[in-house]
XYZ file of C-alpha atoms in Angstrom:
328
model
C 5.183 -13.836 4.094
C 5.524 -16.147 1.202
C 2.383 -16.205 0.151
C -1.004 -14.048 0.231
C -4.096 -14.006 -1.508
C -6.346 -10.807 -0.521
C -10.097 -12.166 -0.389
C -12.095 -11.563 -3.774
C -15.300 -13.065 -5.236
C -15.391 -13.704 -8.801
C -19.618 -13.162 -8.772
C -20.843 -10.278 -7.268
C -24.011 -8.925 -8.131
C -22.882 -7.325 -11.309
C -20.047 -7.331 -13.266
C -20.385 -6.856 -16.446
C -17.778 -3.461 -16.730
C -14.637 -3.429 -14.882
C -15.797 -0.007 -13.318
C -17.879 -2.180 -10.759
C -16.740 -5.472 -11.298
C -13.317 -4.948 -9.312
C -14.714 -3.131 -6.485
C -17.781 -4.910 -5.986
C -15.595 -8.574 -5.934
C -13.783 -6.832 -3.176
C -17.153 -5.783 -0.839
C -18.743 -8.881 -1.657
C -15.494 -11.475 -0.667
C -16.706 -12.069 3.191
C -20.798 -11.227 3.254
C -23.907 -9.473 1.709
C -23.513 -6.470 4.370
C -22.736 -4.006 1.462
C -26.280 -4.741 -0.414
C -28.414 -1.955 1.401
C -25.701 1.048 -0.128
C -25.443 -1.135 -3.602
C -28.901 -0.173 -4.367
C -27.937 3.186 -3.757
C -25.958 2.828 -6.490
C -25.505 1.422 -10.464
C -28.933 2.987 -11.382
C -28.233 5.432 -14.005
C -26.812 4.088 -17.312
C -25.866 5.985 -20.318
C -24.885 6.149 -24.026
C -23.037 7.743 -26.613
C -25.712 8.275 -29.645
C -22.659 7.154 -32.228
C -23.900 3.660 -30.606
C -20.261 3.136 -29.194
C -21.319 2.886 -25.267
C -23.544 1.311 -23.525
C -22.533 1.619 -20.244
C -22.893 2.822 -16.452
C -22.304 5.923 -15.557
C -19.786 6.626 -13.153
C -19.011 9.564 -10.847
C -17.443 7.568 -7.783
C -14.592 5.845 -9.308
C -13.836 2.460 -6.934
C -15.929 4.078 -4.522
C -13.662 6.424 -2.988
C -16.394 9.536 -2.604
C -18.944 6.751 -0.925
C -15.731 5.884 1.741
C -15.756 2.533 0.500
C -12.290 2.131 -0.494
C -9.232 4.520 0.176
C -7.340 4.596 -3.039
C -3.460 5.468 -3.446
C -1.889 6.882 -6.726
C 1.640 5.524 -7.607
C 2.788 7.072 -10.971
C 6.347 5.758 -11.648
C 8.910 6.554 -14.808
C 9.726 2.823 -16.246
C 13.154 2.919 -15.566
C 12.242 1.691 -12.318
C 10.949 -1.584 -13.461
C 14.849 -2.297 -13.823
C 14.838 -2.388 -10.140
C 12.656 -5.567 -10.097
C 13.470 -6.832 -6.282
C 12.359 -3.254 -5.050
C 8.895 -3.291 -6.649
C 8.397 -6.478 -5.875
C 9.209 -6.057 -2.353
C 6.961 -2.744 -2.781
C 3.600 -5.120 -3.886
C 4.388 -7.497 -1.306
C 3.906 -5.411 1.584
C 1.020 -3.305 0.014
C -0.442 -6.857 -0.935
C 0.406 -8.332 2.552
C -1.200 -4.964 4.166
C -4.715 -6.094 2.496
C -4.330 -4.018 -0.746
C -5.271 -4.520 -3.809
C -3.168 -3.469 -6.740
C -4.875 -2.115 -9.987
C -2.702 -1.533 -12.923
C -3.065 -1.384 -16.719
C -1.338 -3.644 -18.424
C -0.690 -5.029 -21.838
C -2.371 -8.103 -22.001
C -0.333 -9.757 -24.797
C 1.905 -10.734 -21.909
C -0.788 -11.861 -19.803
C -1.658 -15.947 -19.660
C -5.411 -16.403 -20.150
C -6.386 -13.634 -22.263
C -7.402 -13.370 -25.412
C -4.458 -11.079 -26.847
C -1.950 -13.585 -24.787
C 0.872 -13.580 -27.263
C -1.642 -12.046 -30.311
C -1.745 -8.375 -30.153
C -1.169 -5.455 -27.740
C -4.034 -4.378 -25.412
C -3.914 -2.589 -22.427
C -6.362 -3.654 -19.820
C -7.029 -2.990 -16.204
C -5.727 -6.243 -13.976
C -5.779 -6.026 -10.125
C -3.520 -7.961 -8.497
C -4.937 -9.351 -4.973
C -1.987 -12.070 -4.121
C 1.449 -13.341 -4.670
C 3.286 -16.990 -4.261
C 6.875 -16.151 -3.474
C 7.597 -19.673 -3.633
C 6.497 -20.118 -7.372
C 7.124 -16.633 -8.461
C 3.712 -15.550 -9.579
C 0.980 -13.022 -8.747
C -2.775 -13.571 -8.496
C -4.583 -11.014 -11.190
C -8.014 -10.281 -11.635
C -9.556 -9.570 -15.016
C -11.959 -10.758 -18.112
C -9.872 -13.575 -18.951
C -10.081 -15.941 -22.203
C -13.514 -17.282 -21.981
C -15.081 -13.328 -21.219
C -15.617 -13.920 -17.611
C -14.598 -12.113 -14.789
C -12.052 -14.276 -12.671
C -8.402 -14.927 -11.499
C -5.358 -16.541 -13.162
C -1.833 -16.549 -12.345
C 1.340 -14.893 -14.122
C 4.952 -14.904 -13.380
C 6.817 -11.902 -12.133
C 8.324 -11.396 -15.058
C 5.840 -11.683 -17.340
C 3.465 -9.069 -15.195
C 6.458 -6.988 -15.547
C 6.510 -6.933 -19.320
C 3.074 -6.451 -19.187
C 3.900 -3.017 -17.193
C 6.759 -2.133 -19.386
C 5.285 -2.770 -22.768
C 1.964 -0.293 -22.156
C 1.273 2.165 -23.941
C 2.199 4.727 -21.231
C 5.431 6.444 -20.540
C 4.997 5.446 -16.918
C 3.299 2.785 -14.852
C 0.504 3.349 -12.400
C 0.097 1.486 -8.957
C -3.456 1.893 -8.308
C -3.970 1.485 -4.705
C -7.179 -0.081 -2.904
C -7.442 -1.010 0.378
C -10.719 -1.320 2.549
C -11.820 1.537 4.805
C -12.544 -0.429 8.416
C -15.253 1.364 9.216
C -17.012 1.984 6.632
C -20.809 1.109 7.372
C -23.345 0.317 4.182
C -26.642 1.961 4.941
C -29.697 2.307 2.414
C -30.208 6.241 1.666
C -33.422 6.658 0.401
C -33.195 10.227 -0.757
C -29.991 9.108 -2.844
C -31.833 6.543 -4.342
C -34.810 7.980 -5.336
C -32.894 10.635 -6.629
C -30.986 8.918 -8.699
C -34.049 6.514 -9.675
C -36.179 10.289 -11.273
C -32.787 10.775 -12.814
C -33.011 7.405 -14.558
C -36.679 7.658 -15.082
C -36.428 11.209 -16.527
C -33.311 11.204 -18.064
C -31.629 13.599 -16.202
C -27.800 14.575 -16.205
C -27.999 16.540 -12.868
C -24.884 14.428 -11.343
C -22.702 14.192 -14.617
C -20.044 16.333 -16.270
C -21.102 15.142 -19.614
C -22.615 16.495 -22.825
C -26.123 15.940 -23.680
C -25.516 16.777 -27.364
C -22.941 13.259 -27.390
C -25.068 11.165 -25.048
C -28.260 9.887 -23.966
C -28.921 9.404 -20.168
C -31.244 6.854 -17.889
C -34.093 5.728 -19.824
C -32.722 7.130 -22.791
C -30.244 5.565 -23.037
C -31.891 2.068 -22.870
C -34.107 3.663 -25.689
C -31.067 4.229 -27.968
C -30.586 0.582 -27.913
C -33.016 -0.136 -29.896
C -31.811 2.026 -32.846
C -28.445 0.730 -32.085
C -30.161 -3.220 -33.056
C -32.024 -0.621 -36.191
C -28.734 0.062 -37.095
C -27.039 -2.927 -37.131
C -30.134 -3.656 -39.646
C -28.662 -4.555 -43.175
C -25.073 -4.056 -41.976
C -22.504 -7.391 -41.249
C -21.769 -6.278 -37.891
C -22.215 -8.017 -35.139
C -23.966 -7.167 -31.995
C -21.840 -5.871 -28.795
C -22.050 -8.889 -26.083
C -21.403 -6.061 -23.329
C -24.643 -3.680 -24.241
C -27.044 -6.744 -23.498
C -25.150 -8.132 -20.550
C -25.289 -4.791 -19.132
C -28.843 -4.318 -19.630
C -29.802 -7.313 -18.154
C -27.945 -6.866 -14.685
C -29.004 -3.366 -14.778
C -32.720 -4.938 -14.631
C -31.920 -7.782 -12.227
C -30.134 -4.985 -9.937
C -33.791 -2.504 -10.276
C -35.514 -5.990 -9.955
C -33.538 -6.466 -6.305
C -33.638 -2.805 -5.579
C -37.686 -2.463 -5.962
C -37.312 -6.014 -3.933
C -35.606 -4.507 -1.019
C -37.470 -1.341 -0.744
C -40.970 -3.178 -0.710
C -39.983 -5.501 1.700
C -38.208 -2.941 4.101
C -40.953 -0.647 4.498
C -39.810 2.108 2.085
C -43.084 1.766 -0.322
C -46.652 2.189 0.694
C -49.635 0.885 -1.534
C -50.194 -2.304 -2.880
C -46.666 -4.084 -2.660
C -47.899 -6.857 -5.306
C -47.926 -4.341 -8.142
C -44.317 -4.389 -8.344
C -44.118 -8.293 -9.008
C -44.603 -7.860 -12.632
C -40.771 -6.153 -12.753
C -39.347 -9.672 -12.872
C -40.698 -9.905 -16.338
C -38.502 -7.135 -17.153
C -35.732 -9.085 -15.982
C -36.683 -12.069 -18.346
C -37.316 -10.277 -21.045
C -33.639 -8.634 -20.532
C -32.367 -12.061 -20.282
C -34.087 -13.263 -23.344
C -32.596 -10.081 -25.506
C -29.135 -10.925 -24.057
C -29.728 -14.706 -25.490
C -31.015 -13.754 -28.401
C -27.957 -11.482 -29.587
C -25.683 -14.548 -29.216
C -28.005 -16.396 -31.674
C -27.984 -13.394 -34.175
C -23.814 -13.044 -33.923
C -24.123 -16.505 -35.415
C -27.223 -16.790 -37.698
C -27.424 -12.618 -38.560
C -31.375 -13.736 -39.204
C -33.191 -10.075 -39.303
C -36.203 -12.056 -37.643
C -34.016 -12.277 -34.468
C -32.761 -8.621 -33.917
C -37.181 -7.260 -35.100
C -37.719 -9.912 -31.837
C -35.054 -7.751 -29.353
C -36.918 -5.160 -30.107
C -40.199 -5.885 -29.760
C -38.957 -7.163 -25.909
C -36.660 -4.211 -25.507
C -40.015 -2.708 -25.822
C -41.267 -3.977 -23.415
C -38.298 -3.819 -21.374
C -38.966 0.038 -21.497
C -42.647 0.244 -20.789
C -41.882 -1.942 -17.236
C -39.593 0.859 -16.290
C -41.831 3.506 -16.934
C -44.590 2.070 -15.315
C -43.066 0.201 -12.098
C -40.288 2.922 -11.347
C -43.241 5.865 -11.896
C -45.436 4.280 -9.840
C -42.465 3.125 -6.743
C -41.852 6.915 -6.905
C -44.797 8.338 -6.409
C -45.338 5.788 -3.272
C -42.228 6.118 -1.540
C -42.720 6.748 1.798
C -40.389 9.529 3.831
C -38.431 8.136 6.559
């Protein structure tokens, strides 16, 4: 073929963190039929108490362990970039077989990014097409303006970009879509994982509680994070807020779908209020765009007081869905 370009849609549900942002473009390119298992799922975030994560947790990397994805390793020594026609022809067929290439590349070599021709950076950039024709590749990634979407470079250019990581070798991340894979809502999983959140639990993770806060508590550390950015000229990480906010849209759609599906019994209209959880979120992730410019103190005592109140919704409406969930 001369040219292929593997479906992908640049606005999933969330994608704030590559982690979910690649994967999830990939389910969501034909339909909504993965939505039931994605509210399995994204539920518990967590946080290094240094203040340098905010972040989901993640124990099913591109969704293998769900059967989502089938995912092939390629580690190669450089030298082989030398045979360019070779690993070319190599990504054309796994591209043309509907793969999906994930590599980490420097983006100094990468059009529309912001270290294009600045500094080094090594970032993840899936490659779902190729133009034979015009000699460049489709790639995936947070481009110039910070959102998630595709450009185009040239074969040589992605080339440098694999030859000029930090890495001794390059890595040919392989996805490609398990056929039969069926998305079903799992109730026990979710309300699992939803106590987990709610209590702070680290049942499911290999990580140390004496480095990082879990679920709730790690929402909670956010507002010491704003305490500490209190007095200092630093600015406020975009990607904490953003986070937070989809986190609460997702739990907004996730309370949404289990009301509505028969999974909750009691008074249904209790759970309205979450939306204004969602707003608030949205009004924090606003507001820290403001301060970044203005560093007014009156701005980041505001995120709080609504990061607040962020925090009470959760411990109300998630207590209260849990102790109503009905067994199916």
């Amino acid at each position: 073929m001369e040219k292929v370009i593997n479906p992908i849609n640049f606005d999933p549900p969330i994608k704030g963190y590559l982690g979910y942002a690649i994967p999830l473009s990939i389910v969501f390119a034909h339909d909504d039929s993965y939505l039931p298992s994605l509210y399995n799922n994204y539920i518990m975030p967590i946080s290094k108490k240094d203040f340098s994560t905010f972040e989901q947790a993640d124990n099913d990397w591109m969704l293998q362990r769900e059967g989502v994805f089938k995912v092939h390793i390629m580690v190669l020594p450089k030298y082989l970039l030398q045979s360019r026609d070779a690993i070319l022809e190599l990504m054309f067929r796994l591209l043309e077989n509907k793969g999906y290439i994930l590599t980490k590349s420097n983006e100094y070599y990468i059009p529309d990014r912001n270290a294009y021709k600045t500094f080094n950076f090594d970032h993840e950039n899936l490659v779902y097409g190729f133009d034979m024709g015009k000699q460049q590749f489709n790639i995936a990634s947070y481009k110039s303006d910070g959102y998630y979407g595709g450009s185009l470079i040239g074969f040589d250019e992605y080339f440098d970009a694999l030859k000029y990581n930090e890495f001794t070798d390059f890595t040919f991340n392989i996805l490609t879509r398990v056929p039969d894979y069926k998305p079903q809502f799992d109730i026990e999983k979710c309300s699992s994982y939803l106590r987990d959140y709610l209590y702070s639990s680290n049942r499911k993770y290999d990580l140390s509680h004496d480095e990082h806060y879990f679920g709730i508590d790690a929402v909670k550390n956010l507002y010491f994070y704003i305490e500490h950015i209190k007095g200092t000229e630093k600015e406020l990480d975009v990607r904490y807020f953003y986070f937070l906010w989809e986190h609460k849209k997702l739990m907004h759609d996730r309370i949404k779908y289990m009301t509505e599906n028969g999974y909750v019994k009691g008074n249904l209209n209790l759970y309205d209020e979450y939306a204004q959880a969602v707003n608030d979120s949205e009004m924090i992730k606003n507001l820290l765009l403001k301060y970044n410019i203005k560093h007014d103190i009156n701005i980041l005592l505001r995120m709080q007081n609504l990061l607040c109140s962020v925090i009470q919704n959760d411990e109300n409406t998630i207590g209260q869905l849990l102790e109503n969930i009905v067994d199916k």
